[in-house]
Coordinates of C-alpha atoms in Angstrom, one line a residue:
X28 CA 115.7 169.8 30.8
X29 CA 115.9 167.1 28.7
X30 CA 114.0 163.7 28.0
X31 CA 111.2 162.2 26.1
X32 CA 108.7 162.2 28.8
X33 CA 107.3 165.5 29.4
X34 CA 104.0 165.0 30.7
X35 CA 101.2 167.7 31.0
X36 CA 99.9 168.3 34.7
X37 CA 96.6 168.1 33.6
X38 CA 96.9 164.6 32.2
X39 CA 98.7 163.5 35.8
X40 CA 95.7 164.7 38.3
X41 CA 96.9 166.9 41.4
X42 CA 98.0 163.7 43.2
X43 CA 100.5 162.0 40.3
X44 CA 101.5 165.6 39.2
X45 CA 102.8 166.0 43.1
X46 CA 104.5 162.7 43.0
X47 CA 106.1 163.7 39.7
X48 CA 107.7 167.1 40.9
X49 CA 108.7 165.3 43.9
X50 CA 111.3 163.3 41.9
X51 CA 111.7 165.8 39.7
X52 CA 113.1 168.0 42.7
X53 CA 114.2 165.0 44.2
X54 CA 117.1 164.8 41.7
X55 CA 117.6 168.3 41.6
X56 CA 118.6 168.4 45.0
X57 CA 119.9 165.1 44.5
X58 CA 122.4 166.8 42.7
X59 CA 123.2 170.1 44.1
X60 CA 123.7 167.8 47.4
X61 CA 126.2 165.7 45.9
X62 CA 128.1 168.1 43.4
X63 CA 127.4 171.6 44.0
X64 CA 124.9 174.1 42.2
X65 CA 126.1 173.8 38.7
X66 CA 125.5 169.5 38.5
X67 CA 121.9 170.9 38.7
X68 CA 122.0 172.0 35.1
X69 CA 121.8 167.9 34.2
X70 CA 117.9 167.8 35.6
X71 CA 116.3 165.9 33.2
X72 CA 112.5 164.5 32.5
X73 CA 113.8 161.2 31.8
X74 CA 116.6 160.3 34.8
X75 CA 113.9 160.9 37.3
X76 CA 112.1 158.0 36.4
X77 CA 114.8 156.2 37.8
X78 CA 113.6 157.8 40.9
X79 CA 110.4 156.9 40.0
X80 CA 110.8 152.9 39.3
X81 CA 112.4 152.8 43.1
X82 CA 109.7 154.1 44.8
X83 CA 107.3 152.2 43.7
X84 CA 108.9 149.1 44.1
X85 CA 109.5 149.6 48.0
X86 CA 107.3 149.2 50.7
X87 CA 105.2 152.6 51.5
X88 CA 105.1 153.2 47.7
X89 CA 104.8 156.9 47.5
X90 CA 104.9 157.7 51.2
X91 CA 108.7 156.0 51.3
X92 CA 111.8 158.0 50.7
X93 CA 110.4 161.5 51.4
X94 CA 111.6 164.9 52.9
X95 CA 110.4 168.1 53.1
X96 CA 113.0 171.0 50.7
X97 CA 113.1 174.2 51.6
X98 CA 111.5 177.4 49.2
X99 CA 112.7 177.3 45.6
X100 CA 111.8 179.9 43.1
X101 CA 111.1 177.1 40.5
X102 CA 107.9 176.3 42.9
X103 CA 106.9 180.4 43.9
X104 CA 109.5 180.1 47.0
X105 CA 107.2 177.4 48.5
X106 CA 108.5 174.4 50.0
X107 CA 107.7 171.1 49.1
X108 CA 108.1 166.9 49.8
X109 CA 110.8 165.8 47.3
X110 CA 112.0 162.3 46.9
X111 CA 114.9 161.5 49.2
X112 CA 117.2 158.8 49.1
X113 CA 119.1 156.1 46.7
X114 CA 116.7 156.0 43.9
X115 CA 117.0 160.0 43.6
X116 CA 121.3 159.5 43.9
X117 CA 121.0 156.3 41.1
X118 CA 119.2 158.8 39.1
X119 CA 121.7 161.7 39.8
X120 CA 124.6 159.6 38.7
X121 CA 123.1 158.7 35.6
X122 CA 122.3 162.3 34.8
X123 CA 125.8 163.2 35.1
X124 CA 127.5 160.2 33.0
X125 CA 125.0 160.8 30.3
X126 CA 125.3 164.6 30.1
X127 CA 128.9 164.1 30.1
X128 CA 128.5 162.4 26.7
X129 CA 126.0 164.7 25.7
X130 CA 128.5 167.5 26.2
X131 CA 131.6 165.3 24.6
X132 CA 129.3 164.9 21.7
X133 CA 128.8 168.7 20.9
X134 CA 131.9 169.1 21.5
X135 CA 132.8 166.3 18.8
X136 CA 130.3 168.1 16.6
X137 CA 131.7 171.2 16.5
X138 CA 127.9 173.2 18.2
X139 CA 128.0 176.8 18.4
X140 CA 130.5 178.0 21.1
X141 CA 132.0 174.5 21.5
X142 CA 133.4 174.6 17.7
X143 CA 136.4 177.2 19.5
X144 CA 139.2 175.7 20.7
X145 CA 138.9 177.0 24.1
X146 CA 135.4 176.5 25.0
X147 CA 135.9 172.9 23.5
X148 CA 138.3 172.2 26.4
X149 CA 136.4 174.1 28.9
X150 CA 133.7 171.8 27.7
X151 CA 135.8 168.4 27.7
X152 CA 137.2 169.4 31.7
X153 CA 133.0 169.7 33.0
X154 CA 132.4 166.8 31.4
X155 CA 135.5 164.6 32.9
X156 CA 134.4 166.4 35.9
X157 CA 130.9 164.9 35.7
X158 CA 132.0 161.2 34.7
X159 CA 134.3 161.2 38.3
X160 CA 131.5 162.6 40.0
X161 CA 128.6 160.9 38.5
X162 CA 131.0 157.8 39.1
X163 CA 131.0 158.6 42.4
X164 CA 127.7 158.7 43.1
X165 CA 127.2 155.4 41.3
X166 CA 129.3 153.6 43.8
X167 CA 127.6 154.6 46.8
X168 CA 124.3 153.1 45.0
X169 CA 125.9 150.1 44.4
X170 CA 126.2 150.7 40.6
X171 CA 128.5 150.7 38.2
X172 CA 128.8 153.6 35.9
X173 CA 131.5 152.4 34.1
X174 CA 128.5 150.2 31.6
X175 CA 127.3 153.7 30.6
X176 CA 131.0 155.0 30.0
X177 CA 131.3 152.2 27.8
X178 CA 128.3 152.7 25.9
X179 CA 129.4 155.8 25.2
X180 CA 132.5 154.6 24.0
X181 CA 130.6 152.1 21.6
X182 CA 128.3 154.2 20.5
X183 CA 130.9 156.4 18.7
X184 CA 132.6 153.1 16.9
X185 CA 129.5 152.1 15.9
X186 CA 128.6 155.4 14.1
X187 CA 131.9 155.4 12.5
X188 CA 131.2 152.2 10.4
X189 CA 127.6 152.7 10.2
X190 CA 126.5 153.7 6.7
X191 CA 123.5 153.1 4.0
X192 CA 122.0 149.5 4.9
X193 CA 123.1 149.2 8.3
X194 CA 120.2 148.1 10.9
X195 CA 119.3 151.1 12.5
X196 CA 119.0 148.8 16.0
X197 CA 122.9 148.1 15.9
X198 CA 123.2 151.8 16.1
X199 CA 120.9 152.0 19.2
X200 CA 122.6 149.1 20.9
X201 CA 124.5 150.7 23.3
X202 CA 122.0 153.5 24.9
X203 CA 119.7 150.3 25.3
X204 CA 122.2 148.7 27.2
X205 CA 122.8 151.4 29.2
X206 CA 119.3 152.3 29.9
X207 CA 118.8 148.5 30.5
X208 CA 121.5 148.5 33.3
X209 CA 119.9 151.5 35.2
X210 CA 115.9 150.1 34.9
X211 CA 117.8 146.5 36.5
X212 CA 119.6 148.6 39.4
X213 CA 116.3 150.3 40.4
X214 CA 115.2 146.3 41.3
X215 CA 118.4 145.5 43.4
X216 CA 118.1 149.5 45.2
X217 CA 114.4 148.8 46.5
X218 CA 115.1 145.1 47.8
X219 CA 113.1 143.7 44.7
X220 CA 116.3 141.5 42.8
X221 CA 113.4 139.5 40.5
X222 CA 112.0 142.5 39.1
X223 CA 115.5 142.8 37.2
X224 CA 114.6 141.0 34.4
X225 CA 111.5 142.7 33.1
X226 CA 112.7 146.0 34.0
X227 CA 115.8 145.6 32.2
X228 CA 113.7 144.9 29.4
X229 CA 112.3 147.7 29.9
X230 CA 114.8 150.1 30.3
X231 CA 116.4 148.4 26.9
X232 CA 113.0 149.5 24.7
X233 CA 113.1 152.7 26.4
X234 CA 116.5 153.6 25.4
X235 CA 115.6 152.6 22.1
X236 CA 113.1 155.1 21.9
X237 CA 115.1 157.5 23.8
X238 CA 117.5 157.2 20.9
X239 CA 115.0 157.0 17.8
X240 CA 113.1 159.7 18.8
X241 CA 116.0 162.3 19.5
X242 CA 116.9 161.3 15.8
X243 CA 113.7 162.1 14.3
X244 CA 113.4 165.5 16.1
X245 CA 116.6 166.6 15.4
X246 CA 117.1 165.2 11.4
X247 CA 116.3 168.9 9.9
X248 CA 118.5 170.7 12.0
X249 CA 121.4 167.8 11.9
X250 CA 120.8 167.8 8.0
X251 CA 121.2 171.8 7.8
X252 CA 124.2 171.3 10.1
X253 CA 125.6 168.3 8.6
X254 CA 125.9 166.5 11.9
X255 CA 125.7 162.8 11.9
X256 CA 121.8 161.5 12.4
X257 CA 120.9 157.7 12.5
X258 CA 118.0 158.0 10.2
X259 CA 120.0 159.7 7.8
X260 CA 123.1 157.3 7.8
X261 CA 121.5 154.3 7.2
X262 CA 118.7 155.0 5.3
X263 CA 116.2 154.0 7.3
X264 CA 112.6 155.3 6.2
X265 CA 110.5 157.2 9.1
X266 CA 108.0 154.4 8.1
X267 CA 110.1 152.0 9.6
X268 CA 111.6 154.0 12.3
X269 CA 107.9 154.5 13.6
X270 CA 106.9 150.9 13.6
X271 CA 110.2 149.4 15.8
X272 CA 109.0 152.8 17.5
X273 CA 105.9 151.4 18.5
X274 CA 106.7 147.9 18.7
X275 CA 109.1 149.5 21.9
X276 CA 106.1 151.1 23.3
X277 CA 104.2 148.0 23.3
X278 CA 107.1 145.9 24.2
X279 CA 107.8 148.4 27.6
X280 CA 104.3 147.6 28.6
X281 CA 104.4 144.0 28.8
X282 CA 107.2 144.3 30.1
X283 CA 106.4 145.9 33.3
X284 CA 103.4 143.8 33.5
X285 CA 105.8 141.2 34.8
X286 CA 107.5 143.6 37.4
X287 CA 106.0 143.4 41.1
X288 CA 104.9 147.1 42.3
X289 CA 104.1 148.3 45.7
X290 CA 102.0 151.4 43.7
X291 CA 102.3 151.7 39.8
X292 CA 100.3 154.4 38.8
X293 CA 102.6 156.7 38.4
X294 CA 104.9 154.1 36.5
X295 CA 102.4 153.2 34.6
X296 CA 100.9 157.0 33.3
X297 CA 104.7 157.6 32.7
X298 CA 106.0 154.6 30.7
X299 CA 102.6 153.3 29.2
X300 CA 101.0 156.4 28.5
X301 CA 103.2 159.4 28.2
X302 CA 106.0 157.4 26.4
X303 CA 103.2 156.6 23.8
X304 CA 102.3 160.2 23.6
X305 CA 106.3 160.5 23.0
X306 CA 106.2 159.1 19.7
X307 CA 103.1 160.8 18.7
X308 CA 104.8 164.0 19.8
X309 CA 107.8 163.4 17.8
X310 CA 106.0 162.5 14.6
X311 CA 103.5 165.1 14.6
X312 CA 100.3 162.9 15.0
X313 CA 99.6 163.4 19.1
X314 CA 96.0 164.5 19.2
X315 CA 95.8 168.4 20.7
X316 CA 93.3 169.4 23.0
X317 CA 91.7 172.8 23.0
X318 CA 93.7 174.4 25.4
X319 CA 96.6 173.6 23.7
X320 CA 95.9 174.9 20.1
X321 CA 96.3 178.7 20.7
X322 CA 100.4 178.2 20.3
X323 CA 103.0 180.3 18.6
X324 CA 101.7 178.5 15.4
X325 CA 98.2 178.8 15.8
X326 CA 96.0 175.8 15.1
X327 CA 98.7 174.1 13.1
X328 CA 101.6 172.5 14.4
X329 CA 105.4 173.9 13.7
X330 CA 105.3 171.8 9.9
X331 CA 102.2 173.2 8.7
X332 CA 100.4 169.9 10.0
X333 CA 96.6 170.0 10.9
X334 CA 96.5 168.6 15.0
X335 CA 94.8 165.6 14.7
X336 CA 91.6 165.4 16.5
X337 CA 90.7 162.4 19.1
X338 CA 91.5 159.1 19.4
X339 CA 88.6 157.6 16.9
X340 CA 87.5 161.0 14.9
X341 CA 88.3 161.6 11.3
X342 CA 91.3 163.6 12.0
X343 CA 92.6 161.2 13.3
X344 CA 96.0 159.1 11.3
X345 CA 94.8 156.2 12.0
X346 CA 91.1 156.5 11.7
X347 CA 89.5 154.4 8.7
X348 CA 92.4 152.2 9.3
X349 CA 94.6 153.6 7.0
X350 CA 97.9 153.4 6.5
X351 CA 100.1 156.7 8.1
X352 CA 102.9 155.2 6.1
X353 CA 101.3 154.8 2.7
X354 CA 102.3 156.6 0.0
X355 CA 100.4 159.7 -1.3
X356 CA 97.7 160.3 1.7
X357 CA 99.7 159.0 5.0
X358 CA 100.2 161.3 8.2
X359 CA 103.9 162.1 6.6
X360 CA 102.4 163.0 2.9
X361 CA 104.0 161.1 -0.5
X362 CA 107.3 160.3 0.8
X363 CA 107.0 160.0 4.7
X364 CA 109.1 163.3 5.7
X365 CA 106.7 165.3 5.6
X366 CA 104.9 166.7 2.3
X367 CA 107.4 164.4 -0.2
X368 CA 109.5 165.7 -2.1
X369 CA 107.0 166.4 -5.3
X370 CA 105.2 169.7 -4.4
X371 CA 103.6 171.7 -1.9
X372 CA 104.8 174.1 0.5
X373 CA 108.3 173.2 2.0
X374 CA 108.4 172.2 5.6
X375 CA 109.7 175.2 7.7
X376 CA 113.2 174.5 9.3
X377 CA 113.5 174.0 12.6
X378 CA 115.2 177.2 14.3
X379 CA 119.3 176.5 15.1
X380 CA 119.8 175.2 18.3
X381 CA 122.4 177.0 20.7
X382 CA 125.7 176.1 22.2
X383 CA 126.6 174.6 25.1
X384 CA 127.5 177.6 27.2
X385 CA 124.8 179.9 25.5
X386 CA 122.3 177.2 26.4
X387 CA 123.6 177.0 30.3
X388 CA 123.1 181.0 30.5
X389 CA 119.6 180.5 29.1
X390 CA 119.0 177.5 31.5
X391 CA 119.7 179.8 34.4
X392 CA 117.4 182.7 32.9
X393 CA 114.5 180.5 32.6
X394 CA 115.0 179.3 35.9
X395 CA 115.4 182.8 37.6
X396 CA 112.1 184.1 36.0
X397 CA 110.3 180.7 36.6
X398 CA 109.6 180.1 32.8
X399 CA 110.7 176.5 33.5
X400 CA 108.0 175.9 35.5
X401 CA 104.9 178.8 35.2
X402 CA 105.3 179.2 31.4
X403 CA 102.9 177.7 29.2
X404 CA 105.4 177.6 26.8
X405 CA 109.1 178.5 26.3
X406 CA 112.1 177.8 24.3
X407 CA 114.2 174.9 25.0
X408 CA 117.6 176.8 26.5
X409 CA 119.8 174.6 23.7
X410 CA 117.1 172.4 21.2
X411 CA 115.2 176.6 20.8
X412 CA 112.5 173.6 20.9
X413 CA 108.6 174.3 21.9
X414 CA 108.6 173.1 25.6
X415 CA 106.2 173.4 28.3
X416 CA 106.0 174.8 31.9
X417 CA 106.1 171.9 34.5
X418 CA 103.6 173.6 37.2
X419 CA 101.2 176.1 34.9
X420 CA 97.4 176.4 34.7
X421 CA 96.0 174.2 32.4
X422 CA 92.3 174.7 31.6
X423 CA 91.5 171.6 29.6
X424 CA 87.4 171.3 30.5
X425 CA 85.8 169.2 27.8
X426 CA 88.9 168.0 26.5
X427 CA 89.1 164.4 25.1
X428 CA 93.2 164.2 24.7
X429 CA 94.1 161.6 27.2
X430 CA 95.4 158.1 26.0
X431 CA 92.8 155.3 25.7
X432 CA 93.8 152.7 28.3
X433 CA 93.2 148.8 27.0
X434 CA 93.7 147.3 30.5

């Protein structure tokens, strides 16, 4: 399950962590309905706010587009209300086109599994498979997917001629224009055609940062690999890459203050909030809270970091208003990657990630014994990244790790 927001159910409260499942199932079901059981393996945190952004546009808010799903082992064999209806198909269809890319892009890259010749056009067939389908789907929504194909398309010109000096935001262009189309269609789906604007807007920042903050998590193990990686191609500094990071964050807010809601609150956690945490995530500086500090690398983080305490407290980045970025004492030591390149211990490297097909049977494994949902934490079935279980206990009294909200 891929995506940038993966919130923690504690943070949501029982009510906004039931809406959240109910999309997230929602476009599960969304697409088993539409394309059979294996379109499933798409689900991803970040198409269901599609889902998400429809519903709370329309009239009933919450209560709007609901039926009850039958028992699922990924919720204990208990039923459940999912989200039902176009916002759940728009976010199916864009699942599909995108994976489809995602695949064609390993495939390009030669991952695992995908580098034989075979498996390569096993690969290439599911993922023509998923463009028709995911086409498909599109049309019965009223929207086109062929402005994701071609961002696609783009996207691997653009990479082609990018090199040292290029602006790292004409490499992003076309995943904010697709993301940009799909935040717009939500508008036009729940009879809301002037919330368009901002929320294309929106959806424009947040595929920036959909697109930054994949490159930043995966730079070590696309340097060890020698697969192509924004940051790396055109020099960019982390420094930099953090501020237009933030200046999206900030830029998503204000831009869903001009969007009319029927109920925002989980919008607002998700895309406010959560897509905040994001960035702190991928950089290493989101504050930890005690629950969460007993992981697989103790009280450190997977780079030998020290978590930083709350908002405000001197372990804290920003705390005494210094600068993260500066040289010699910022978040990301002397030369912002993380220790510099002077001294000190060297920055473990991230484990390799799997291949397509080894990922899909470790997909269905986590979902047969739950770990997708129970587990505090498992391995992502193709990043082998830390992830955590959707649905398990969380005992976070006394914990201070929420965002600040300034209004």
């Amino acid at each position: 399950m891929f995506g940038i927001v993966r919130p923690c159910r504690h943070r949501l409260g029982d009510e906004l962590a039931g809406q959240w499942m109910a999309h997230l199932c929602g476009l599960c079901l969304a697409l088993r309905g539409d394309h059979g059981q294996f379109a499933r393996i798409v689900t991803n945190y970040d198409g269901l706010l599609l889902s998400v952004l429809t519903e709370a546009q329309m009239e009933g808010g919450g209560g709007a587009g609901r039926r009850t799903a039958g028992p699922c082992p990924l919720r204990g064999m208990r039923t459940a209300s999912v989200a039902d209806g176009e916002g759940a198909r728009l976010a199916a269809a864009v699942s599909l086109v995108l994976a489809s890319a995602k695949v064609r892009d390993h495939v390009t890259d030669g991952d695992g599994l995908l580098a034989r010749r075979p498996v390569a056009r096993a690969a290439r067939r599911v993922a023509a498979n998923w463009d028709t389908a995911g086409a498909r789907s599109g049309t019965a929504v009223g929207f086109d997917t062929s402005l994701l194909v071609d961002a696609v398309d783009r996207q691997a010109g653009i990479e082609v001629l990018a090199g040292p000096g290029t602006p790292i935001l004409t490499v992003t262009e076309p995943t904010e224009a697709a993301t940009a189309a799909a935040f717009a269609h939500t508008a036009v789906l729940a009879g809301r055609p002037y919330n368009a604007g901002p929320l294309a807007e929106a959806g424009r920042l947040f595929g920036r940062l959909a697109h930054l903050l994949d490159a930043v998590e995966d730079r070590h193990a696309d340097a060890a690999s020698g697969a192509w990686n924004p940051i790396t191609a055109t020099g960019t500094s982390l420094g930099e890459v953090r501020r237009i990071a933030d200046d999206a964050v900030h830029g998503v807010r204000l831009a869903l203050r001009d969007a009319e809601f029927t109920d925002a609150r989980l919008v607002h956690l998700l895309l406010v909030h959560e897509l905040r945490r994001s960035v702190d995530r991928a950089f290493g500086t989101v504050p930890v809270c005690a629950s969460h500090q007993s992981g697989p690398y103790g009280p450190q983080g997977p780079h030998g970091q020290q978590p930083p305490g709350p908002y405000g407290s001197p372990q804290h980045p920003y705390a005494g208003g210094g600068n993260p970025y500066a040289g010699g004492g910022g978040a990301y030591g002397g030369d912002g990657f993380g220790g510099g390149f002077g001294g000190g211990a060297p920055v473990p490297q991230p484990p390799r990630r799997r291949g397509f097909w080894a990922g899909c049977g470790m997909f269905w494994l986590l979902c047969c014994t739950c770990k997708l949902c129970c587990a505090k934490e498992y391995e992502g079935p193709w990043s082998r990244k830390k992830r955590e279980g959707v649905c398990r206990d969380c005992d976070c009294d006394g914990c201070d790790c929420c965002c600040p909200c300034d209004g």
